[in-house]
Each structure stands twice: as C-alpha cells, then as structure tokens.
PDB file of C-alpha atoms in Angstrom:
ATOM      1  CA  GLY A 883      -7.202 -13.169  -0.297  1.00 78.00           C
ATOM      2  CA  GLY A 884      -4.581 -10.950  -1.799  1.00 87.00           C
ATOM      3  CA  THR A 885      -1.590 -12.300   0.107  1.00 89.00           C
ATOM      4  CA  THR A 886       0.048 -15.528   1.230  1.00 91.00           C
ATOM      5  CA  GLU A 887       1.371 -15.689   4.777  1.00 90.00           C
ATOM      6  CA  VAL A 888       4.406 -17.858   5.495  1.00 92.00           C
ATOM      7  CA  ALA A 889       5.145 -19.047   9.029  1.00 90.00           C
ATOM      8  CA  VAL A 890       8.033 -21.270  10.115  1.00 92.00           C
ATOM      9  CA  TRP A 891       7.532 -23.008  13.458  1.00 87.00           C
ATOM     10  CA  HIS A 892      10.156 -24.804  15.534  1.00 88.00           C
ATOM     11  CA  ASN A 893       9.499 -26.352  18.957  1.00 88.00           C
ATOM     12  CA  ARG A 894       6.059 -24.693  19.068  1.00 81.00           C
ATOM     13  CA  ALA A 895       7.619 -21.280  18.533  1.00 86.00           C
ATOM     14  CA  LEU A 896       7.282 -18.988  15.539  1.00 87.00           C
ATOM     15  CA  VAL A 897      10.827 -18.452  14.256  1.00 91.00           C
ATOM     16  CA  HIS A 898      10.151 -16.734  10.939  1.00 91.00           C
ATOM     17  CA  SER A 899       7.223 -15.136   9.136  1.00 90.00           C
ATOM     18  CA  ALA A 900       6.655 -13.289   5.891  1.00 92.00           C
ATOM     19  CA  VAL A 901       3.828 -11.999   3.736  1.00 92.00           C
ATOM     20  CA  LEU A 902       3.939 -12.654  -0.002  1.00 93.00           C
ATOM     21  CA  PRO A 903       2.015 -10.254  -2.277  1.00 92.00           C
ATOM     22  CA  TYR A 904       0.258 -13.106  -4.065  1.00 90.00           C
ATOM     23  CA  GLY A 905      -2.968 -14.870  -3.151  1.00 90.00           C
ATOM     24  CA  GLY A 906      -6.218 -16.333  -4.382  1.00 91.00           C
ATOM     25  CA  ASP A 907      -7.377 -12.948  -5.675  1.00 93.00           C
ATOM     26  CA  HIS A 908      -4.475 -12.926  -8.124  1.00 94.00           C
ATOM     27  CA  LEU A 909      -5.541 -16.319  -9.435  1.00 95.00           C
ATOM     28  CA  THR A 910      -9.036 -14.959  -9.991  1.00 96.00           C
ATOM     29  CA  HIS A 911      -7.619 -11.958 -11.848  1.00 96.00           C
ATOM     30  CA  ASP A 912      -5.446 -14.180 -14.051  1.00 96.00           C
ATOM     31  CA  ILE A 913      -8.424 -16.372 -14.927  1.00 97.00           C
ATOM     32  CA  ALA A 914     -10.680 -13.403 -15.681  1.00 96.00           C
ATOM     33  CA  THR A 915      -8.058 -11.827 -17.929  1.00 96.00           C
ATOM     34  CA  SER A 916      -7.012 -14.980 -19.766  1.00 96.00           C
ATOM     35  CA  LEU A 917     -10.514 -16.340 -20.336  1.00 95.00           C
ATOM     36  CA  ARG A 918     -12.041 -12.887 -20.888  1.00 94.00           C
ATOM     37  CA  THR A 919     -14.753 -13.512 -18.353  1.00 95.00           C
ATOM     38  CA  PRO A 920     -16.197 -11.332 -15.560  1.00 95.00           C
ATOM     39  CA  ARG A 921     -14.320 -11.497 -12.261  1.00 95.00           C
ATOM     40  CA  LYS A 922     -17.301 -13.031 -10.465  1.00 94.00           C
ATOM     41  CA  GLU A 923     -17.440 -15.790 -13.062  1.00 95.00           C
ATOM     42  CA  ALA A 924     -13.680 -16.293 -12.794  1.00 96.00           C
ATOM     43  CA  GLU A 925     -14.028 -16.822  -9.038  1.00 96.00           C
ATOM     44  CA  ARG A 926     -16.794 -19.368  -9.597  1.00 95.00           C
ATOM     45  CA  ILE A 927     -14.737 -21.237 -12.188  1.00 96.00           C
ATOM     46  CA  LYS A 928     -11.697 -21.254  -9.918  1.00 96.00           C
ATOM     47  CA  ILE A 929     -13.655 -22.767  -7.034  1.00 95.00           C
ATOM     48  CA  LEU A 930     -15.612 -25.339  -9.042  1.00 95.00           C
ATOM     49  CA  HIS A 931     -13.100 -26.376 -11.697  1.00 96.00           C
ATOM     50  CA  GLY A 932      -9.682 -25.138 -10.616  1.00 96.00           C
ATOM     51  CA  CYS A 933      -6.800 -27.594 -10.482  1.00 97.00           C
ATOM     52  CA  ALA A 934      -3.222 -26.830  -9.503  1.00 97.00           C
ATOM     53  CA  LEU A 935      -1.694 -29.587 -11.609  1.00 95.00           C
ATOM     54  CA  SER A 936      -2.691 -29.972 -15.246  1.00 92.00           C
ATOM     55  CA  SER A 937      -1.502 -33.590 -15.361  1.00 93.00           C
ATOM     56  CA  LEU A 938      -4.435 -34.518 -13.102  1.00 96.00           C
ATOM     57  CA  VAL A 939      -6.992 -33.323 -15.654  1.00 96.00           C
ATOM     58  CA  ASP A 940      -8.197 -35.299 -18.678  1.00 95.00           C
ATOM     59  CA  ASP A 941      -7.682 -33.617 -22.028  1.00 93.00           C
ATOM     60  CA  ASP A 942     -11.331 -34.085 -22.967  1.00 95.00           C
ATOM     61  CA  GLU A 943     -12.749 -32.298 -19.897  1.00 96.00           C
ATOM     62  CA  LYS A 944     -14.644 -29.118 -20.751  1.00 96.00           C
ATOM     63  CA  ILE A 945     -15.990 -26.188 -18.737  1.00 96.00           C
ATOM     64  CA  ASN A 946     -18.556 -23.525 -19.621  1.00 94.00           C
ATOM     65  CA  VAL A 947     -17.245 -19.976 -19.341  1.00 95.00           C
ATOM     66  CA  ALA A 948     -19.492 -16.918 -19.300  1.00 92.00           C
ATOM     67  CA  CYS A 949     -18.357 -14.092 -21.558  1.00 89.00           C
ATOM     68  CA  VAL A 950     -18.204 -10.389 -20.765  1.00 86.00           C
ATOM     69  CA  GLY A 951     -21.124  -8.301 -21.938  1.00 80.00           C
ATOM     70  CA  GLY A 952     -23.625 -11.100 -21.432  1.00 78.00           C
ATOM     71  CA  ARG A 953     -22.657 -12.902 -24.611  1.00 81.00           C
ATOM     72  CA  THR A 954     -23.274 -16.618 -25.055  1.00 86.00           C
ATOM     73  CA  PRO A 955     -21.032 -18.748 -22.788  1.00 90.00           C
ATOM     74  CA  THR A 956     -18.223 -20.620 -24.483  1.00 93.00           C
ATOM     75  CA  GLU A 957     -16.869 -24.105 -23.859  1.00 95.00           C
ATOM     76  CA  ARG A 958     -13.186 -24.284 -22.955  1.00 96.00           C
ATOM     77  CA  PRO A 959     -10.830 -27.167 -22.100  1.00 96.00           C
ATOM     78  CA  ARG A 960     -10.335 -27.523 -18.369  1.00 97.00           C
ATOM     79  CA  THR A 961      -6.628 -27.982 -19.068  1.00 96.00           C
ATOM     80  CA  LEU A 962      -6.568 -24.361 -20.249  1.00 96.00           C
ATOM     81  CA  LEU A 963      -7.748 -23.278 -16.804  1.00 97.00           C
ATOM     82  CA  CYS A 964      -5.048 -25.408 -15.190  1.00 97.00           C
ATOM     83  CA  ASP A 965      -2.424 -23.862 -17.458  1.00 96.00           C
ATOM     84  CA  ILE A 966      -3.396 -20.481 -16.002  1.00 97.00           C
ATOM     85  CA  ILE A 967      -3.412 -21.597 -12.370  1.00 97.00           C
ATOM     86  CA  GLU A 968      -0.390 -23.886 -12.210  1.00 97.00           C
ATOM     87  CA  PRO A 969       2.353 -21.333 -13.046  1.00 96.00           C
ATOM     88  CA  ARG A 970       1.009 -18.827 -10.521  1.00 96.00           C
ATOM     89  CA  LEU A 971       0.859 -21.375  -7.703  1.00 96.00           C
ATOM     90  CA  GLU A 972       4.257 -22.757  -8.633  1.00 97.00           C
ATOM     91  CA  GLU A 973       5.621 -19.233  -8.317  1.00 96.00           C
ATOM     92  CA  VAL A 974       4.074 -18.912  -4.860  1.00 95.00           C
ATOM     93  CA  PHE A 975       5.594 -22.201  -3.719  1.00 96.00           C
ATOM     94  CA  ARG A 976       9.003 -21.059  -5.016  1.00 96.00           C
ATOM     95  CA  LEU A 977       8.701 -17.891  -2.953  1.00 95.00           C
ATOM     96  CA  VAL A 978       7.692 -19.934   0.091  1.00 95.00           C
ATOM     97  CA  GLU A 979      10.758 -22.116  -0.415  1.00 95.00           C
ATOM     98  CA  ARG A 980      12.942 -19.011  -0.538  1.00 94.00           C
ATOM     99  CA  GLU A 981      11.463 -17.692   2.707  1.00 93.00           C
ATOM    100  CA  VAL A 982      12.199 -20.994   4.429  1.00 93.00           C
ATOM    101  CA  GLN A 983      15.801 -20.740   3.252  1.00 93.00           C
ATOM    102  CA  VAL A 984      16.008 -17.213   4.669  1.00 92.00           C
ATOM    103  CA  SER A 985      14.758 -18.476   8.033  1.00 91.00           C
ATOM    104  CA  ASN A 986      17.892 -20.657   8.422  1.00 90.00           C
ATOM    105  CA  PHE A 987      15.651 -23.554   9.448  1.00 90.00           C
ATOM    106  CA  ALA A 988      15.436 -25.199   6.028  1.00 90.00           C
ATOM    107  CA  ASP A 989      17.467 -28.224   7.144  1.00 90.00           C
ATOM    108  CA  LEU A 990      14.959 -28.920   9.921  1.00 89.00           C
ATOM    109  CA  VAL A 991      11.804 -28.705   7.833  1.00 90.00           C
ATOM    110  CA  GLY A 992       9.812 -31.927   7.934  1.00 91.00           C
ATOM    111  CA  GLY A 993       6.936 -30.813   5.752  1.00 94.00           C
ATOM    112  CA  PHE A 994       4.553 -28.034   4.837  1.00 95.00           C
ATOM    113  CA  VAL A 995       0.937 -27.299   5.751  1.00 92.00           C
ATOM    114  CA  VAL A 996      -1.215 -25.210   3.424  1.00 92.00           C
ATOM    115  CA  THR A 997      -4.336 -23.432   4.652  1.00 88.00           C
ATOM    116  CA  GLY A 998      -6.881 -21.007   3.288  1.00 85.00           C
ATOM    117  CA  GLY A 999      -9.472 -21.216   0.550  1.00 86.00           C
ATOM    118  CA  THR A1000      -6.986 -22.076  -2.190  1.00 90.00           C
ATOM    119  CA  ALA A1001      -5.875 -25.088  -0.127  1.00 90.00           C
ATOM    120  CA  LEU A1002      -9.136 -26.745  -1.180  1.00 90.00           C
ATOM    121  CA  MET A1003      -8.081 -26.777  -4.831  1.00 95.00           C
ATOM    122  CA  GLN A1004      -7.450 -30.136  -6.469  1.00 96.00           C
ATOM    123  CA  GLY A1005      -3.762 -30.882  -6.931  1.00 97.00           C
ATOM    124  CA  ILE A1006      -2.483 -28.277  -4.478  1.00 96.00           C
ATOM    125  CA  THR A1007      -0.569 -30.793  -2.358  1.00 96.00           C
ATOM    126  CA  GLU A1008       0.826 -32.640  -5.372  1.00 97.00           C
ATOM    127  CA  LEU A1009       2.140 -29.411  -6.899  1.00 97.00           C
ATOM    128  CA  GLY A1010       3.561 -28.317  -3.556  1.00 96.00           C
ATOM    129  CA  GLU A1011       5.441 -31.576  -3.139  1.00 97.00           C
ATOM    130  CA  ASP A1012       6.812 -31.341  -6.681  1.00 97.00           C
ATOM    131  CA  VAL A1013       8.172 -27.848  -6.048  1.00 97.00           C
ATOM    132  CA  LEU A1014       9.256 -28.133  -2.415  1.00 96.00           C
ATOM    133  CA  ASN A1015      10.452 -31.749  -2.411  1.00 95.00           C
ATOM    134  CA  GLN A1016       8.796 -32.149   0.969  1.00 95.00           C
ATOM    135  CA  PRO A1017       5.531 -33.648   2.218  1.00 96.00           C
ATOM    136  CA  VAL A1018       2.642 -31.196   1.882  1.00 96.00           C
ATOM    137  CA  ARG A1019      -0.776 -31.530   3.474  1.00 93.00           C
ATOM    138  CA  VAL A1020      -3.883 -29.405   3.841  1.00 91.00           C
ATOM    139  CA  GLY A1021      -4.331 -28.033   7.342  1.00 85.00           C
ATOM    140  CA  LYS A1022      -7.740 -28.264   8.980  1.00 77.00           C
ATOM    141  CA  PRO A1023      -8.832 -27.163  12.460  1.00 69.00           C
ATOM    142  CA  HIS A1024      -8.450 -29.996  14.955  1.00 62.00           C
ATOM    143  CA  PRO A1025     -11.687 -31.401  16.425  1.00 60.00           C
ATOM    144  CA  ASN A1026     -10.478 -30.122  19.804  1.00 57.00           C
ATOM    145  CA  ALA A1027     -11.276 -26.675  18.436  1.00 49.00           C
ATOM    146  CA  LYS A1028     -14.817 -27.376  19.633  1.00 48.00           C
ATOM    147  CA  GLY A1029     -13.549 -26.679  23.122  1.00 46.00           C
ATOM    148  CA  VAL A1030     -12.146 -23.337  22.068  1.00 43.00           C
ATOM    149  CA  ILE A1031     -15.017 -22.101  19.958  1.00 42.00           C
ATOM    150  CA  GLY A1032     -17.587 -22.002  22.682  1.00 44.00           C
ATOM    151  CA  VAL A1033     -19.780 -19.762  24.752  1.00 38.00           C
ATOM    152  CA  GLY A1034     -19.080 -18.042  28.035  1.00 38.00           C
ATOM    153  CA  ASN A1035     -21.125 -18.899  31.086  1.00 39.00           C
ATOM    154  CA  GLY A1036     -19.386 -16.686  33.617  1.00 40.00           C
ATOM    155  CA  THR A1037     -16.420 -19.001  34.138  1.00 39.00           C
ATOM    156  CA  GLY A1038     -14.605 -18.452  30.859  1.00 41.00           C
ATOM    157  CA  MET A1039     -14.875 -20.382  27.629  1.00 39.00           C
ATOM    158  CA  THR A1040     -16.704 -23.650  28.018  1.00 40.00           C
ATOM    159  CA  GLY A1041     -18.071 -26.359  25.853  1.00 45.00           C
ATOM    160  CA  GLY A1042     -18.104 -26.249  22.079  1.00 45.00           C
ATOM    161  CA  LEU A1043     -20.680 -25.126  19.602  1.00 40.00           C
ATOM    162  CA  SER A1044     -20.832 -27.982  17.127  1.00 48.00           C
ATOM    163  CA  GLY A1045     -22.792 -25.905  14.659  1.00 51.00           C
ATOM    164  CA  LEU A1046     -20.142 -23.199  14.641  1.00 50.00           C
ATOM    165  CA  TYR A1047     -17.371 -25.771  14.423  1.00 51.00           C
ATOM    166  CA  ASP A1048     -19.033 -27.261  11.362  1.00 55.00           C
ATOM    167  CA  ILE A1049     -18.598 -23.860   9.720  1.00 50.00           C
ATOM    168  CA  VAL A1050     -15.007 -23.107  10.739  1.00 50.00           C
ATOM    169  CA  LYS A1051     -13.554 -26.606  10.288  1.00 53.00           C
ATOM    170  CA  ALA A1052     -12.680 -25.806   6.654  1.00 51.00           C
ATOM    171  CA  PRO A1053      -9.049 -25.053   5.698  1.00 51.00           C
ATOM    172  CA  SER A1054     -10.100 -21.443   5.137  1.00 49.00           C
ATOM    173  CA  TYR A1055     -10.281 -20.977   8.914  1.00 50.00           C
ATOM    174  CA  SER A1056      -7.319 -23.145   9.940  1.00 50.00           C
ATOM    175  CA  THR A1057      -4.983 -20.288  10.818  1.00 50.00           C
ATOM    176  CA  ALA A1058      -7.552 -18.348  12.843  1.00 50.00           C
ATOM    177  CA  VAL A1059      -8.735 -21.402  14.771  1.00 48.00           C
ATOM    178  CA  GLY A1060      -5.147 -22.529  15.342  1.00 52.00           C
ATOM    179  CA  LEU A1061      -4.313 -19.175  16.918  1.00 51.00           C
ATOM    180  CA  LEU A1062      -7.378 -19.486  19.145  1.00 51.00           C
ATOM    181  CA  GLN A1063      -6.271 -22.942  20.247  1.00 51.00           C
ATOM    182  CA  LEU A1064      -2.740 -21.744  20.910  1.00 52.00           C
ATOM    183  CA  GLY A1065      -4.012 -18.842  22.968  1.00 55.00           C
ATOM    184  CA  ALA A1066      -6.343 -21.110  24.923  1.00 51.00           C
ATOM    185  CA  ALA A1067      -3.524 -23.572  25.620  1.00 54.00           C
ATOM    186  CA  GLU A1068      -1.346 -20.815  27.046  1.00 54.00           C
ATOM    187  CA  GLU A1069      -4.153 -19.280  29.104  1.00 54.00           C
ATOM    188  CA  PRO A1070      -3.906 -19.804  32.899  1.00 55.00           C
ATOM    189  CA  SER A1071      -6.056 -22.711  34.009  1.00 50.00           C
ATOM    190  CA  GLN A1072      -7.847 -20.897  36.854  1.00 51.00           C
ATOM    191  CA  PRO A1073     -11.473 -19.961  36.144  1.00 51.00           C
ATOM    192  CA  LYS A1074     -12.172 -16.415  35.070  1.00 48.00           C
ATOM    193  CA  ARG A1075     -15.426 -14.600  35.414  1.00 47.00           C
ATOM    194  CA  GLY A1076     -16.891 -13.245  32.242  1.00 46.00           C
ATOM    195  CA  TRP A1077     -17.787  -9.556  31.977  1.00 40.00           C
ATOM    196  CA  TRP A1078     -21.430 -10.460  32.251  1.00 43.00           C
ATOM    197  CA  SER A1079     -20.916 -11.939  35.747  1.00 42.00           C
ATOM    198  CA  ILE A1080     -19.398  -8.776  37.249  1.00 43.00           C
ATOM    199  CA  THR A1081     -21.765  -6.623  39.298  1.00 47.00           C
ATOM    200  CA  TRP A1082     -22.441  -3.050  38.248  1.00 39.00           C
ATOM    201  CA  ILE A1083     -20.498  -1.787  41.290  1.00 42.00           C
ATOM    202  CA  GLU A1084     -17.412  -3.751  40.245  1.00 49.00           C
ATOM    203  CA  ARG A1085     -17.796  -2.453  36.714  1.00 45.00           C
ATOM    204  CA  LEU A1086     -17.929   1.117  37.999  1.00 42.00           C
ATOM    205  CA  LYS A1087     -14.838   0.565  40.156  1.00 46.00           C
ATOM    206  CA  GLY A1088     -13.009  -0.885  37.180  1.00 49.00           C
ATOM    207  CA  TYR A1089     -14.009   2.056  35.036  1.00 43.00           C
ATOM    208  CA  MET A1090     -12.895   4.602  37.634  1.00 42.00           C
ATOM    209  CA  SER A1091      -9.543   2.869  38.190  1.00 47.00           C
ATOM    210  CA  ASN A1092      -8.805   3.115  34.470  1.00 46.00           C
TER     211      ASN A1092
END
C-alpha cells in the first residue's frame, strides 16, 4: 500500500495511532526508478528478491531485471536491490519510533509487530530490531480466526471456513482479521438471527419503523 499505519496498544486498548505516508508502493517506485525497470517488474523483483538487510545477502547473488522498452534483461547484484530497500524501511522504522515516543507509552513498549505484505520480506524483523532496539516479530492471524471467518446459519457467525482461512492467514491480512476477532470478542454472547432468518413481515415492519 501507500501508507504505514502505526497503532500503540495498552491493556487491550488503542492508545495512539498514526498514518505514515510511506508504504510498499514507495519501495516499488524506488526500485523501478533506481533499476530503470517497469513498475510491474519492480513489484515482482521486490516480492521475489527483496531483502531489508543487505548484510543477509551474499555478494555474489544476482537477479535478472527487465529493462524498459522491452530491451534485453540485465543481471544486477542482489545487494544493489537491498541498498535501495534498506534505507527506505529504516526511515519508516525511525518514524514509527517517533510516533511511539509521541504516544507517551514508549517506556512500556515490550516489542513491535509488523503486518502487511512488506512484513513477508526477508530481514524485516532483523532491521526493525536494529533500529528500534526492541523485539520485532511478524504478525499473523491466530488460528482462532477460523471461528470468526465463518458463515451465518441464522444464529450468527458459526464455524470456520478453512479454505478462506488458508487465504487470509498471511501477514497481509493480519490487521483486518485482528479487528474481526476483536469485534467478535466484544459481541454479546446471546444468539442473533441473521437477516435471512427474518420473515418478510418482520422485514417490512423494520423497514417501516426506520
């Protein structure tokens, strides 16, 4: 995406949030510009070969980069790609650190969780720990999300769809699934009838009352 969202939680409550104007799209743009490759190719390279920490990459590793205008692809050192990515992500982590300081909860921070597509990149946690001096891990939807991502049968959300969970268990969906789980946890426990279980008379009464 084009932004990075920062959320500080304390005692299960959101105490500070911010949106930084930097995200994975900016990485793609940097790669496309620096390597002089089409944006689509830059996205592919970022996903397949991107690394947030150049020290994790061997100097002799090479990647093939398509050129603009359909010219013959060129071979570039993978470390060159890392040299493009690392400064941008370091900048983002510095901004995250600043937001945590602004929240006045910096002294209570026990670690950081990164989510989203860029969280899948090699070296992201190592770079984060170097910059933030705190433990950093990649957040993934908890297996209990299967109970949240389900189908209605007239009594509310029930049972999980394992096939759907297999799709949304990636870090890219961590925030969305986490919000679903939080909402489900705070939902009253009494059964609720789904819209499809209400008779047409009740629907009409509901419509008229509105």
